[in-house]
């Protein structure tokens, strides 16, 4: 049986996160971001961000938390909360591209 995410438990050990600033960061990436089908943004106790995507590679939820190293931990889950993949220690400058590769990007897309 797949491991389920417990966002409230993860939030307890995560650092504070400017959720509105992070959503703006994604909006600033324009059409690439919207190609993910991103919707239903949820603030997880000001320590995480959850949203739903419908991309080429990943359909389900994305959870983002900031860990003790001030780096992002990414959880890709099904819509039922089953963890499909966890990516740890992602720098802010790498966050968008890391997510894009996991959610939507295919080789025929040009950068």
PDB file of N, CA and C in Angstrom:
ATOM      1  N   UNK A   1       0.841  -1.195   0.000  1.00  0.00           N
ATOM      2  CA  UNK A   1       0.000   0.000   0.000  1.00  0.00           C
ATOM      3  C   UNK A   1       0.878   1.247   0.000  1.00  0.00           C
ATOM      4  N   UNK A   2       0.526   2.235  -0.799  1.00  0.00           N
ATOM      5  CA  UNK A   2       1.301   3.459  -0.926  1.00  0.00           C
ATOM      6  C   UNK A   2       1.211   4.293   0.351  1.00  0.00           C
ATOM      7  N   UNK A   3       2.306   4.984   0.632  1.00  0.00           N
ATOM      8  CA  UNK A   3       2.336   5.870   1.790  1.00  0.00           C
ATOM      9  C   UNK A   3       1.491   7.104   1.497  1.00  0.00           C
ATOM     10  N   UNK A   4       0.686   7.505   2.469  1.00  0.00           N
ATOM     11  CA  UNK A   4      -0.158   8.697   2.341  1.00  0.00           C
ATOM     12  C   UNK A   4       0.562   9.902   2.936  1.00  0.00           C
ATOM     13  N   UNK A   5       0.316  11.051   2.341  1.00  0.00           N
ATOM     14  CA  UNK A   5       0.895  12.280   2.857  1.00  0.00           C
ATOM     15  C   UNK A   5       0.056  12.778   4.040  1.00  0.00           C
ATOM     16  N   UNK A   6       0.739  13.324   5.028  1.00  0.00           N
ATOM     17  CA  UNK A   6       0.086  13.979   6.156  1.00  0.00           C
ATOM     18  C   UNK A   6       0.605  15.412   6.191  1.00  0.00           C
ATOM     19  N   UNK A   7      -0.025  16.312   5.417  1.00  0.00           N
ATOM     20  CA  UNK A   7       0.512  17.667   5.296  1.00  0.00           C
ATOM     21  C   UNK A   7       0.597  18.430   6.613  1.00  0.00           C
ATOM     22  N   UNK A   8      -0.319  18.180   7.531  1.00  0.00           N
ATOM     23  CA  UNK A   8      -0.264  18.889   8.813  1.00  0.00           C
ATOM     24  C   UNK A   8       0.932  18.435   9.636  1.00  0.00           C
ATOM     25  N   UNK A   9       1.271  17.163   9.574  1.00  0.00           N
ATOM     26  CA  UNK A   9       2.448  16.650  10.279  1.00  0.00           C
ATOM     27  C   UNK A   9       3.727  17.232   9.665  1.00  0.00           C
ATOM     28  N   UNK A  10       3.785  17.266   8.349  1.00  0.00           N
ATOM     29  CA  UNK A  10       4.962  17.824   7.678  1.00  0.00           C
ATOM     30  C   UNK A  10       5.087  19.311   8.002  1.00  0.00           C
ATOM     31  N   UNK A  11       3.964  20.022   8.029  1.00  0.00           N
ATOM     32  CA  UNK A  11       3.974  21.458   8.319  1.00  0.00           C
ATOM     33  C   UNK A  11       4.566  21.745   9.694  1.00  0.00           C
ATOM     34  N   UNK A  12       4.325  20.861  10.659  1.00  0.00           N
ATOM     35  CA  UNK A  12       4.860  21.077  12.011  1.00  0.00           C
ATOM     36  C   UNK A  12       6.373  21.148  12.038  1.00  0.00           C
ATOM     37  N   UNK A  13       7.037  20.409  11.147  1.00  0.00           N
ATOM     38  CA  UNK A  13       8.506  20.402  11.140  1.00  0.00           C
ATOM     39  C   UNK A  13       9.078  21.268  10.021  1.00  0.00           C
ATOM     40  N   UNK A  14       8.218  22.021   9.339  1.00  0.00           N
ATOM     41  CA  UNK A  14       8.667  22.883   8.244  1.00  0.00           C
ATOM     42  C   UNK A  14       8.810  24.315   8.718  1.00  0.00           C
ATOM     43  N   UNK A  15       9.536  25.086   7.943  1.00  0.00           N
ATOM     44  CA  UNK A  15       9.704  26.512   8.245  1.00  0.00           C
ATOM     45  C   UNK A  15       8.539  27.298   7.659  1.00  0.00           C
ATOM     46  N   UNK A  16       8.360  28.520   8.160  1.00  0.00           N
ATOM     47  CA  UNK A  16       7.317  29.392   7.623  1.00  0.00           C
ATOM     48  C   UNK A  16       7.553  29.624   6.139  1.00  0.00           C
ATOM     49  N   UNK A  17       6.461  29.786   5.421  1.00  0.00           N
ATOM     50  CA  UNK A  17       6.519  29.952   3.981  1.00  0.00           C
ATOM     51  C   UNK A  17       5.601  31.096   3.579  1.00  0.00           C
ATOM     52  N   UNK A  18       6.112  32.000   2.749  1.00  0.00           N
ATOM     53  CA  UNK A  18       5.292  33.071   2.179  1.00  0.00           C
ATOM     54  C   UNK A  18       4.510  32.460   1.017  1.00  0.00           C
ATOM     55  N   UNK A  19       3.358  31.908   1.340  1.00  0.00           N
ATOM     56  CA  UNK A  19       2.569  31.174   0.354  1.00  0.00           C
ATOM     57  C   UNK A  19       2.128  32.092  -0.782  1.00  0.00           C
ATOM     58  N   UNK A  20       1.660  33.295  -0.457  1.00  0.00           N
ATOM     59  CA  UNK A  20       1.226  34.225  -1.508  1.00  0.00           C
ATOM     60  C   UNK A  20       2.390  34.602  -2.417  1.00  0.00           C
ATOM     61  N   UNK A  21       3.567  34.799  -1.841  1.00  0.00           N
ATOM     62  CA  UNK A  21       4.755  35.107  -2.637  1.00  0.00           C
ATOM     63  C   UNK A  21       5.138  33.951  -3.550  1.00  0.00           C
ATOM     64  N   UNK A  22       4.976  32.732  -3.057  1.00  0.00           N
ATOM     65  CA  UNK A  22       5.301  31.561  -3.863  1.00  0.00           C
ATOM     66  C   UNK A  22       4.322  31.405  -5.027  1.00  0.00           C
ATOM     67  N   UNK A  23       3.045  31.644  -4.777  1.00  0.00           N
ATOM     68  CA  UNK A  23       2.060  31.578  -5.855  1.00  0.00           C
ATOM     69  C   UNK A  23       2.367  32.651  -6.900  1.00  0.00           C
ATOM     70  N   UNK A  24       2.738  33.851  -6.461  1.00  0.00           N
ATOM     71  CA  UNK A  24       3.115  34.919  -7.402  1.00  0.00           C
ATOM     72  C   UNK A  24       4.333  34.495  -8.216  1.00  0.00           C
ATOM     73  N   UNK A  25       5.305  33.860  -7.578  1.00  0.00           N
ATOM     74  CA  UNK A  25       6.487  33.336  -8.266  1.00  0.00           C
ATOM     75  C   UNK A  25       6.068  32.416  -9.412  1.00  0.00           C
ATOM     76  N   UNK A  26       5.110  31.546  -9.165  1.00  0.00           N
ATOM     77  CA  UNK A  26       4.622  30.655 -10.217  1.00  0.00           C
ATOM     78  C   UNK A  26       3.884  31.434 -11.310  1.00  0.00           C
ATOM     79  N   UNK A  27       3.019  32.377 -10.923  1.00  0.00           N
ATOM     80  CA  UNK A  27       2.292  33.181 -11.905  1.00  0.00           C
ATOM     81  C   UNK A  27       3.264  33.909 -12.834  1.00  0.00           C
ATOM     82  N   UNK A  28       4.387  34.360 -12.285  1.00  0.00           N
ATOM     83  CA  UNK A  28       5.370  35.101 -13.076  1.00  0.00           C
ATOM     84  C   UNK A  28       5.991  34.250 -14.187  1.00  0.00           C
ATOM     85  N   UNK A  29       5.847  32.940 -14.118  1.00  0.00           N
ATOM     86  CA  UNK A  29       6.368  32.051 -15.158  1.00  0.00           C
ATOM     87  C   UNK A  29       5.375  31.859 -16.304  1.00  0.00           C
ATOM     88  N   UNK A  30       4.222  32.518 -16.222  1.00  0.00           N
ATOM     89  CA  UNK A  30       3.271  32.596 -17.317  1.00  0.00           C
ATOM     90  C   UNK A  30       2.747  31.283 -17.847  1.00  0.00           C
ATOM     91  N   UNK A  31       2.760  31.156 -19.168  1.00  0.00           N
ATOM     92  CA  UNK A  31       2.098  30.031 -19.833  1.00  0.00           C
ATOM     93  C   UNK A  31       2.687  28.678 -19.461  1.00  0.00           C
ATOM     94  N   UNK A  32       3.982  28.638 -19.159  1.00  0.00           N
ATOM     95  CA  UNK A  32       4.571  27.358 -18.730  1.00  0.00           C
ATOM     96  C   UNK A  32       3.876  26.865 -17.467  1.00  0.00           C
ATOM     97  N   UNK A  33       3.652  27.781 -16.542  1.00  0.00           N
ATOM     98  CA  UNK A  33       2.979  27.423 -15.294  1.00  0.00           C
ATOM     99  C   UNK A  33       1.544  26.982 -15.565  1.00  0.00           C
ATOM    100  N   UNK A  34       0.825  27.732 -16.393  1.00  0.00           N
ATOM    101  CA  UNK A  34      -0.575  27.413 -16.645  1.00  0.00           C
ATOM    102  C   UNK A  34      -0.727  26.132 -17.443  1.00  0.00           C
ATOM    103  N   UNK A  35       0.330  25.711 -18.151  1.00  0.00           N
ATOM    104  CA  UNK A  35       0.252  24.445 -18.889  1.00  0.00           C
ATOM    105  C   UNK A  35       0.130  23.251 -17.947  1.00  0.00           C
ATOM    106  N   UNK A  36       0.455  23.451 -16.687  1.00  0.00           N
ATOM    107  CA  UNK A  36       0.312  22.381 -15.698  1.00  0.00           C
ATOM    108  C   UNK A  36      -1.154  22.139 -15.330  1.00  0.00           C
ATOM    109  N   UNK A  37      -2.037  23.048 -15.696  1.00  0.00           N
ATOM    110  CA  UNK A  37      -3.435  22.948 -15.264  1.00  0.00           C
ATOM    111  C   UNK A  37      -3.564  23.206 -13.770  1.00  0.00           C
ATOM    112  N   UNK A  38      -2.687  24.049 -13.240  1.00  0.00           N
ATOM    113  CA  UNK A  38      -2.640  24.313 -11.798  1.00  0.00           C
ATOM    114  C   UNK A  38      -3.916  25.006 -11.319  1.00  0.00           C
ATOM    115  N   UNK A  39      -4.437  24.511 -10.190  1.00  0.00           N
ATOM    116  CA  UNK A  39      -5.661  25.070  -9.614  1.00  0.00           C
ATOM    117  C   UNK A  39      -5.783  24.647  -8.150  1.00  0.00           C
ATOM    118  N   UNK A  40      -6.782  25.183  -7.490  1.00  0.00           N
ATOM    119  CA  UNK A  40      -7.115  24.813  -6.102  1.00  0.00           C
ATOM    120  C   UNK A  40      -5.935  24.975  -5.150  1.00  0.00           C
ATOM    121  N   UNK A  41      -5.399  26.181  -5.061  1.00  0.00           N
ATOM    122  CA  UNK A  41      -4.266  26.461  -4.190  1.00  0.00           C
ATOM    123  C   UNK A  41      -4.718  26.486  -2.730  1.00  0.00           C
ATOM    124  N   UNK A  42      -3.987  25.773  -1.877  1.00  0.00           N
ATOM    125  CA  UNK A  42      -4.328  25.683  -0.462  1.00  0.00           C
ATOM    126  C   UNK A  42      -3.094  26.038   0.367  1.00  0.00           C
ATOM    127  N   UNK A  43      -3.270  26.972   1.293  1.00  0.00           N
ATOM    128  CA  UNK A  43      -2.227  27.346   2.240  1.00  0.00           C
ATOM    129  C   UNK A  43      -2.269  26.330   3.382  1.00  0.00           C
ATOM    130  N   UNK A  44      -1.162  25.632   3.599  1.00  0.00           N
ATOM    131  CA  UNK A  44      -1.087  24.630   4.674  1.00  0.00           C
ATOM    132  C   UNK A  44      -0.413  25.277   5.882  1.00  0.00           C
ATOM    133  N   UNK A  45      -1.233  25.916   6.716  1.00  0.00           N
ATOM    134  CA  UNK A  45      -0.783  26.493   7.996  1.00  0.00           C
ATOM    135  C   UNK A  45       0.387  27.474   7.844  1.00  0.00           C
ATOM    136  N   UNK A  46       0.454  28.219   6.731  1.00  0.00           N
ATOM    137  CA  UNK A  46       1.545  29.163   6.451  1.00  0.00           C
ATOM    138  C   UNK A  46       2.910  28.489   6.443  1.00  0.00           C
ATOM    139  N   UNK A  47       2.913  27.181   6.194  1.00  0.00           N
ATOM    140  CA  UNK A  47       4.165  26.425   6.154  1.00  0.00           C
ATOM    141  C   UNK A  47       4.263  25.538   4.922  1.00  0.00           C
ATOM    142  N   UNK A  48       3.237  25.570   4.106  1.00  0.00           N
ATOM    143  CA  UNK A  48       3.250  24.748   2.904  1.00  0.00           C
ATOM    144  C   UNK A  48       2.214  25.217   1.905  1.00  0.00           C
ATOM    145  N   UNK A  49       2.387  24.761   0.681  1.00  0.00           N
ATOM    146  CA  UNK A  49       1.446  25.063  -0.383  1.00  0.00           C
ATOM    147  C   UNK A  49       1.039  23.764  -1.046  1.00  0.00           C
ATOM    148  N   UNK A  50      -0.247  23.610  -1.239  1.00  0.00           N
ATOM    149  CA  UNK A  50      -0.798  22.452  -1.944  1.00  0.00           C
ATOM    150  C   UNK A  50      -1.569  22.980  -3.139  1.00  0.00           C
ATOM    151  N   UNK A  51      -1.419  22.323  -4.290  1.00  0.00           N
ATOM    152  CA  UNK A  51      -2.260  22.643  -5.432  1.00  0.00           C
ATOM    153  C   UNK A  51      -2.404  21.414  -6.318  1.00  0.00           C
ATOM    154  N   UNK A  52      -3.418  21.458  -7.147  1.00  0.00           N
ATOM    155  CA  UNK A  52      -3.724  20.341  -8.036  1.00  0.00           C
ATOM    156  C   UNK A  52      -3.188  20.656  -9.423  1.00  0.00           C
ATOM    157  N   UNK A  53      -2.657  19.644 -10.112  1.00  0.00           N
ATOM    158  CA  UNK A  53      -2.168  19.805 -11.479  1.00  0.00           C
ATOM    159  C   UNK A  53      -2.731  18.700 -12.369  1.00  0.00           C
ATOM    160  N   UNK A  54      -2.737  18.981 -13.653  1.00  0.00           N
ATOM    161  CA  UNK A  54      -3.182  18.013 -14.645  1.00  0.00           C
ATOM    162  C   UNK A  54      -2.194  18.085 -15.810  1.00  0.00           C
ATOM    163  N   UNK A  55      -0.964  17.640 -15.553  1.00  0.00           N
ATOM    164  CA  UNK A  55       0.102  17.762 -16.526  1.00  0.00           C
ATOM    165  C   UNK A  55       0.298  16.517 -17.362  1.00  0.00           C
ATOM    166  N   UNK A  56       1.282  16.594 -18.227  1.00  0.00           N
ATOM    167  CA  UNK A  56       1.633  15.491 -19.119  1.00  0.00           C
ATOM    168  C   UNK A  56       2.122  14.267 -18.339  1.00  0.00           C
ATOM    169  N   UNK A  57       2.944  14.518 -17.305  1.00  0.00           N
ATOM    170  CA  UNK A  57       3.539  13.431 -16.521  1.00  0.00           C
ATOM    171  C   UNK A  57       2.840  13.190 -15.188  1.00  0.00           C
ATOM    172  N   UNK A  58       2.374  14.257 -14.582  1.00  0.00           N
ATOM    173  CA  UNK A  58       1.785  14.116 -13.242  1.00  0.00           C
ATOM    174  C   UNK A  58       0.394  14.737 -13.216  1.00  0.00           C
ATOM    175  N   UNK A  59      -0.541  13.939 -12.757  1.00  0.00           N
ATOM    176  CA  UNK A  59      -1.906  14.389 -12.519  1.00  0.00           C
ATOM    177  C   UNK A  59      -2.204  14.085 -11.054  1.00  0.00           C
ATOM    178  N   UNK A  60      -2.487  15.102 -10.300  1.00  0.00           N
ATOM    179  CA  UNK A  60      -2.738  14.926  -8.874  1.00  0.00           C
ATOM    180  C   UNK A  60      -2.385  16.194  -8.133  1.00  0.00           C
ATOM    181  N   UNK A  61      -1.846  16.026  -6.929  1.00  0.00           N
ATOM    182  CA  UNK A  61      -1.494  17.171  -6.102  1.00  0.00           C
ATOM    183  C   UNK A  61       0.003  17.356  -6.003  1.00  0.00           C
ATOM    184  N   UNK A  62       0.379  18.606  -5.770  1.00  0.00           N
ATOM    185  CA  UNK A  62       1.762  18.979  -5.487  1.00  0.00           C
ATOM    186  C   UNK A  62       1.747  19.658  -4.126  1.00  0.00           C
ATOM    187  N   UNK A  63       2.657  19.235  -3.262  1.00  0.00           N
ATOM    188  CA  UNK A  63       2.843  19.865  -1.950  1.00  0.00           C
ATOM    189  C   UNK A  63       4.265  20.395  -1.887  1.00  0.00           C
ATOM    190  N   UNK A  64       4.405  21.629  -1.396  1.00  0.00           N
ATOM    191  CA  UNK A  64       5.710  22.251  -1.249  1.00  0.00           C
ATOM    192  C   UNK A  64       5.883  22.716   0.191  1.00  0.00           C
ATOM    193  N   UNK A  65       7.017  22.342   0.778  1.00  0.00           N
ATOM    194  CA  UNK A  65       7.362  22.751   2.139  1.00  0.00           C
ATOM    195  C   UNK A  65       8.812  23.195   2.152  1.00  0.00           C
ATOM    196  N   UNK A  66       9.160  24.071   3.095  1.00  0.00           N
ATOM    197  CA  UNK A  66      10.543  24.497   3.273  1.00  0.00           C
ATOM    198  C   UNK A  66      11.106  23.747   4.471  1.00  0.00           C
ATOM    199  N   UNK A  67      12.224  23.048   4.250  1.00  0.00           N
ATOM    200  CA  UNK A  67      12.817  22.240   5.315  1.00  0.00           C
ATOM    201  C   UNK A  67      13.804  23.049   6.165  1.00  0.00           C
ATOM    202  N   UNK A  68      14.445  22.404   7.101  1.00  0.00           N
ATOM    203  CA  UNK A  68      15.374  23.049   8.022  1.00  0.00           C
ATOM    204  C   UNK A  68      16.610  23.641   7.368  1.00  0.00           C
ATOM    205  N   UNK A  69      16.894  23.257   6.137  1.00  0.00           N
ATOM    206  CA  UNK A  69      18.024  23.817   5.387  1.00  0.00           C
ATOM    207  C   UNK A  69      17.602  25.013   4.534  1.00  0.00           C
ATOM    208  N   UNK A  70      16.355  25.454   4.691  1.00  0.00           N
ATOM    209  CA  UNK A  70      15.754  26.519   3.875  1.00  0.00           C
ATOM    210  C   UNK A  70      15.689  26.137   2.401  1.00  0.00           C
ATOM    211  N   UNK A  71      15.519  24.855   2.135  1.00  0.00           N
ATOM    212  CA  UNK A  71      15.341  24.340   0.780  1.00  0.00           C
ATOM    213  C   UNK A  71      13.956  23.709   0.679  1.00  0.00           C
ATOM    214  N   UNK A  72      13.473  23.561  -0.532  1.00  0.00           N
ATOM    215  CA  UNK A  72      12.127  23.024  -0.733  1.00  0.00           C
ATOM    216  C   UNK A  72      12.119  21.506  -0.780  1.00  0.00           C
ATOM    217  N   UNK A  73      11.114  20.932  -0.149  1.00  0.00           N
ATOM    218  CA  UNK A  73      10.786  19.518  -0.298  1.00  0.00           C
ATOM    219  C   UNK A  73       9.482  19.472  -1.093  1.00  0.00           C
ATOM    220  N   UNK A  74       9.480  18.651  -2.124  1.00  0.00           N
ATOM    221  CA  UNK A  74       8.347  18.537  -3.032  1.00  0.00           C
ATOM    222  C   UNK A  74       7.737  17.152  -2.878  1.00  0.00           C
ATOM    223  N   UNK A  75       6.427  17.106  -2.751  1.00  0.00           N
ATOM    224  CA  UNK A  75       5.701  15.839  -2.720  1.00  0.00           C
ATOM    225  C   UNK A  75       4.732  15.841  -3.889  1.00  0.00           C
ATOM    226  N   UNK A  76       4.828  14.854  -4.744  1.00  0.00           N
ATOM    227  CA  UNK A  76       3.859  14.646  -5.820  1.00  0.00           C
ATOM    228  C   UNK A  76       2.963  13.502  -5.376  1.00  0.00           C
ATOM    229  N   UNK A  77       1.667  13.750  -5.305  1.00  0.00           N
ATOM    230  CA  UNK A  77       0.742  12.743  -4.789  1.00  0.00           C
ATOM    231  C   UNK A  77      -0.428  12.541  -5.750  1.00  0.00           C
ATOM    232  N   UNK A  78      -1.115  11.441  -5.552  1.00  0.00           N
ATOM    233  CA  UNK A  78      -2.377  11.230  -6.261  1.00  0.00           C
ATOM    234  C   UNK A  78      -3.411  12.171  -5.655  1.00  0.00           C
ATOM    235  N   UNK A  79      -4.577  12.230  -6.262  1.00  0.00           N
ATOM    236  CA  UNK A  79      -5.641  13.063  -5.689  1.00  0.00           C
ATOM    237  C   UNK A  79      -6.160  12.484  -4.380  1.00  0.00           C
ATOM    238  N   UNK A  80      -5.806  11.240  -4.091  1.00  0.00           N
ATOM    239  CA  UNK A  80      -6.206  10.598  -2.835  1.00  0.00           C
ATOM    240  C   UNK A  80      -5.121  10.694  -1.767  1.00  0.00           C
ATOM    241  N   UNK A  81      -4.010  11.395  -2.077  1.00  0.00           N
ATOM    242  CA  UNK A  81      -2.963  11.611  -1.092  1.00  0.00           C
ATOM    243  C   UNK A  81      -1.875  10.573  -1.046  1.00  0.00           C
ATOM    244  N   UNK A  82      -1.871   9.625  -1.983  1.00  0.00           N
ATOM    245  CA  UNK A  82      -0.790   8.636  -2.028  1.00  0.00           C
ATOM    246  C   UNK A  82       0.462   9.281  -2.615  1.00  0.00           C
ATOM    247  N   UNK A  83       1.570   9.185  -1.905  1.00  0.00           N
ATOM    248  CA  UNK A  83       2.812   9.801  -2.357  1.00  0.00           C
ATOM    249  C   UNK A  83       3.372   9.008  -3.536  1.00  0.00           C
ATOM    250  N   UNK A  84       3.510   9.693  -4.674  1.00  0.00           N
ATOM    251  CA  UNK A  84       4.099   9.087  -5.864  1.00  0.00           C
ATOM    252  C   UNK A  84       5.600   9.338  -5.918  1.00  0.00           C
ATOM    253  N   UNK A  85       6.009  10.535  -5.460  1.00  0.00           N
ATOM    254  CA  UNK A  85       7.431  10.880  -5.479  1.00  0.00           C
ATOM    255  C   UNK A  85       7.692  12.000  -4.483  1.00  0.00           C
ATOM    256  N   UNK A  86       8.863  11.937  -3.849  1.00  0.00           N
ATOM    257  CA  UNK A  86       9.316  12.988  -2.953  1.00  0.00           C
ATOM    258  C   UNK A  86      10.678  13.452  -3.444  1.00  0.00           C
ATOM    259  N   UNK A  87      10.819  14.760  -3.598  1.00  0.00           N
ATOM    260  CA  UNK A  87      12.079  15.354  -4.045  1.00  0.00           C
ATOM    261  C   UNK A  87      12.506  16.314  -2.941  1.00  0.00           C
ATOM    262  N   UNK A  88      13.690  16.097  -2.411  1.00  0.00           N
ATOM    263  CA  UNK A  88      14.156  16.890  -1.270  1.00  0.00           C
ATOM    264  C   UNK A  88      15.247  17.873  -1.669  1.00  0.00           C
ATOM    265  N   UNK A  89      15.353  18.936  -0.865  1.00  0.00           N
ATOM    266  CA  UNK A  89      16.469  19.886  -0.931  1.00  0.00           C
ATOM    267  C   UNK A  89      16.602  20.577  -2.282  1.00  0.00           C
ATOM    268  N   UNK A  90      15.515  21.199  -2.739  1.00  0.00           N
ATOM    269  CA  UNK A  90      15.512  21.925  -4.009  1.00  0.00           C
ATOM    270  C   UNK A  90      15.661  23.416  -3.725  1.00  0.00           C
ATOM    271  N   UNK A  91      16.637  24.041  -4.366  1.00  0.00           N
ATOM    272  CA  UNK A  91      16.838  25.484  -4.227  1.00  0.00           C
ATOM    273  C   UNK A  91      15.715  26.234  -4.933  1.00  0.00           C
ATOM    274  N   UNK A  92      15.406  27.431  -4.433  1.00  0.00           N
ATOM    275  CA  UNK A  92      14.349  28.243  -5.027  1.00  0.00           C
ATOM    276  C   UNK A  92      14.603  28.458  -6.516  1.00  0.00           C
ATOM    277  N   UNK A  93      15.843  28.749  -6.894  1.00  0.00           N
ATOM    278  CA  UNK A  93      16.130  29.025  -8.305  1.00  0.00           C
ATOM    279  C   UNK A  93      15.932  27.788  -9.191  1.00  0.00           C
ATOM    280  N   UNK A  94      15.867  26.599  -8.596  1.00  0.00           N
ATOM    281  CA  UNK A  94      15.647  25.370  -9.356  1.00  0.00           C
ATOM    282  C   UNK A  94      14.211  24.849  -9.230  1.00  0.00           C
ATOM    283  N   UNK A  95      13.418  25.481  -8.393  1.00  0.00           N
ATOM    284  CA  UNK A  95      12.094  24.958  -8.064  1.00  0.00           C
ATOM    285  C   UNK A  95      11.181  24.856  -9.286  1.00  0.00           C
ATOM    286  N   UNK A  96      11.057  25.933 -10.056  1.00  0.00           N
ATOM    287  CA  UNK A  96      10.129  25.908 -11.181  1.00  0.00           C
ATOM    288  C   UNK A  96      10.522  24.854 -12.208  1.00  0.00           C
ATOM    289  N   UNK A  97      11.793  24.832 -12.604  1.00  0.00           N
ATOM    290  CA  UNK A  97      12.226  23.871 -13.619  1.00  0.00           C
ATOM    291  C   UNK A  97      12.106  22.432 -13.131  1.00  0.00           C
ATOM    292  N   UNK A  98      12.394  22.201 -11.852  1.00  0.00           N
ATOM    293  CA  UNK A  98      12.249  20.859 -11.285  1.00  0.00           C
ATOM    294  C   UNK A  98      10.803  20.408 -11.378  1.00  0.00           C
ATOM    295  N   UNK A  99       9.891  21.291 -10.984  1.00  0.00           N
ATOM    296  CA  UNK A  99       8.471  20.955 -11.054  1.00  0.00           C
ATOM    297  C   UNK A  99       8.009  20.781 -12.499  1.00  0.00           C
ATOM    298  N   UNK A 100       8.441  21.660 -13.373  1.00  0.00           N
ATOM    299  CA  UNK A 100       8.021  21.576 -14.769  1.00  0.00           C
ATOM    300  C   UNK A 100       8.427  20.242 -15.388  1.00  0.00           C
ATOM    301  N   UNK A 101       9.631  19.789 -15.099  1.00  0.00           N
ATOM    302  CA  UNK A 101      10.095  18.505 -15.644  1.00  0.00           C
ATOM    303  C   UNK A 101       9.286  17.333 -15.099  1.00  0.00           C
ATOM    304  N   UNK A 102       8.851  17.419 -13.868  1.00  0.00           N
ATOM    305  CA  UNK A 102       8.079  16.334 -13.259  1.00  0.00           C
ATOM    306  C   UNK A 102       6.600  16.369 -13.643  1.00  0.00           C
ATOM    307  N   UNK A 103       6.093  17.567 -13.960  1.00  0.00           N
ATOM    308  CA  UNK A 103       4.665  17.708 -14.221  1.00  0.00           C
ATOM    309  C   UNK A 103       4.342  17.723 -15.715  1.00  0.00           C
ATOM    310  N   UNK A 104       5.066  18.489 -16.511  1.00  0.00           N
ATOM    311  CA  UNK A 104       4.596  18.776 -17.867  1.00  0.00           C
ATOM    312  C   UNK A 104       5.629  18.605 -18.978  1.00  0.00           C
ATOM    313  N   UNK A 105       6.848  19.019 -18.806  1.00  0.00           N
ATOM    314  CA  UNK A 105       7.816  19.166 -19.891  1.00  0.00           C
ATOM    315  C   UNK A 105       8.028  17.874 -20.676  1.00  0.00           C
ATOM    316  N   UNK A 106       8.036  18.016 -21.993  1.00  0.00           N
ATOM    317  CA  UNK A 106       8.413  16.920 -22.882  1.00  0.00           C
ATOM    318  C   UNK A 106       9.431  17.454 -23.875  1.00  0.00           C
ATOM    319  N   UNK A 107      10.214  16.578 -24.467  1.00  0.00           N
ATOM    320  CA  UNK A 107      11.359  16.996 -25.276  1.00  0.00           C
ATOM    321  C   UNK A 107      10.990  17.831 -26.505  1.00  0.00           C
ATOM    322  N   UNK A 108       9.772  17.755 -26.989  1.00  0.00           N
ATOM    323  CA  UNK A 108       9.424  18.556 -28.151  1.00  0.00           C
ATOM    324  C   UNK A 108       9.177  20.020 -27.798  1.00  0.00           C
ATOM    325  N   UNK A 109       9.049  20.336 -26.494  1.00  0.00           N
ATOM    326  CA  UNK A 109       8.890  21.721 -26.078  1.00  0.00           C
ATOM    327  C   UNK A 109      10.238  22.421 -26.229  1.00  0.00           C
ATOM    328  N   UNK A 110      10.201  23.654 -26.669  1.00  0.00           N
ATOM    329  CA  UNK A 110      11.425  24.432 -26.766  1.00  0.00           C
ATOM    330  C   UNK A 110      11.467  25.381 -25.590  1.00  0.00           C
ATOM    331  N   UNK A 111      12.647  25.528 -25.012  1.00  0.00           N
ATOM    332  CA  UNK A 111      12.803  26.442 -23.864  1.00  0.00           C
ATOM    333  C   UNK A 111      12.776  27.878 -24.294  1.00  0.00           C
TER     334      UNK A 111
END
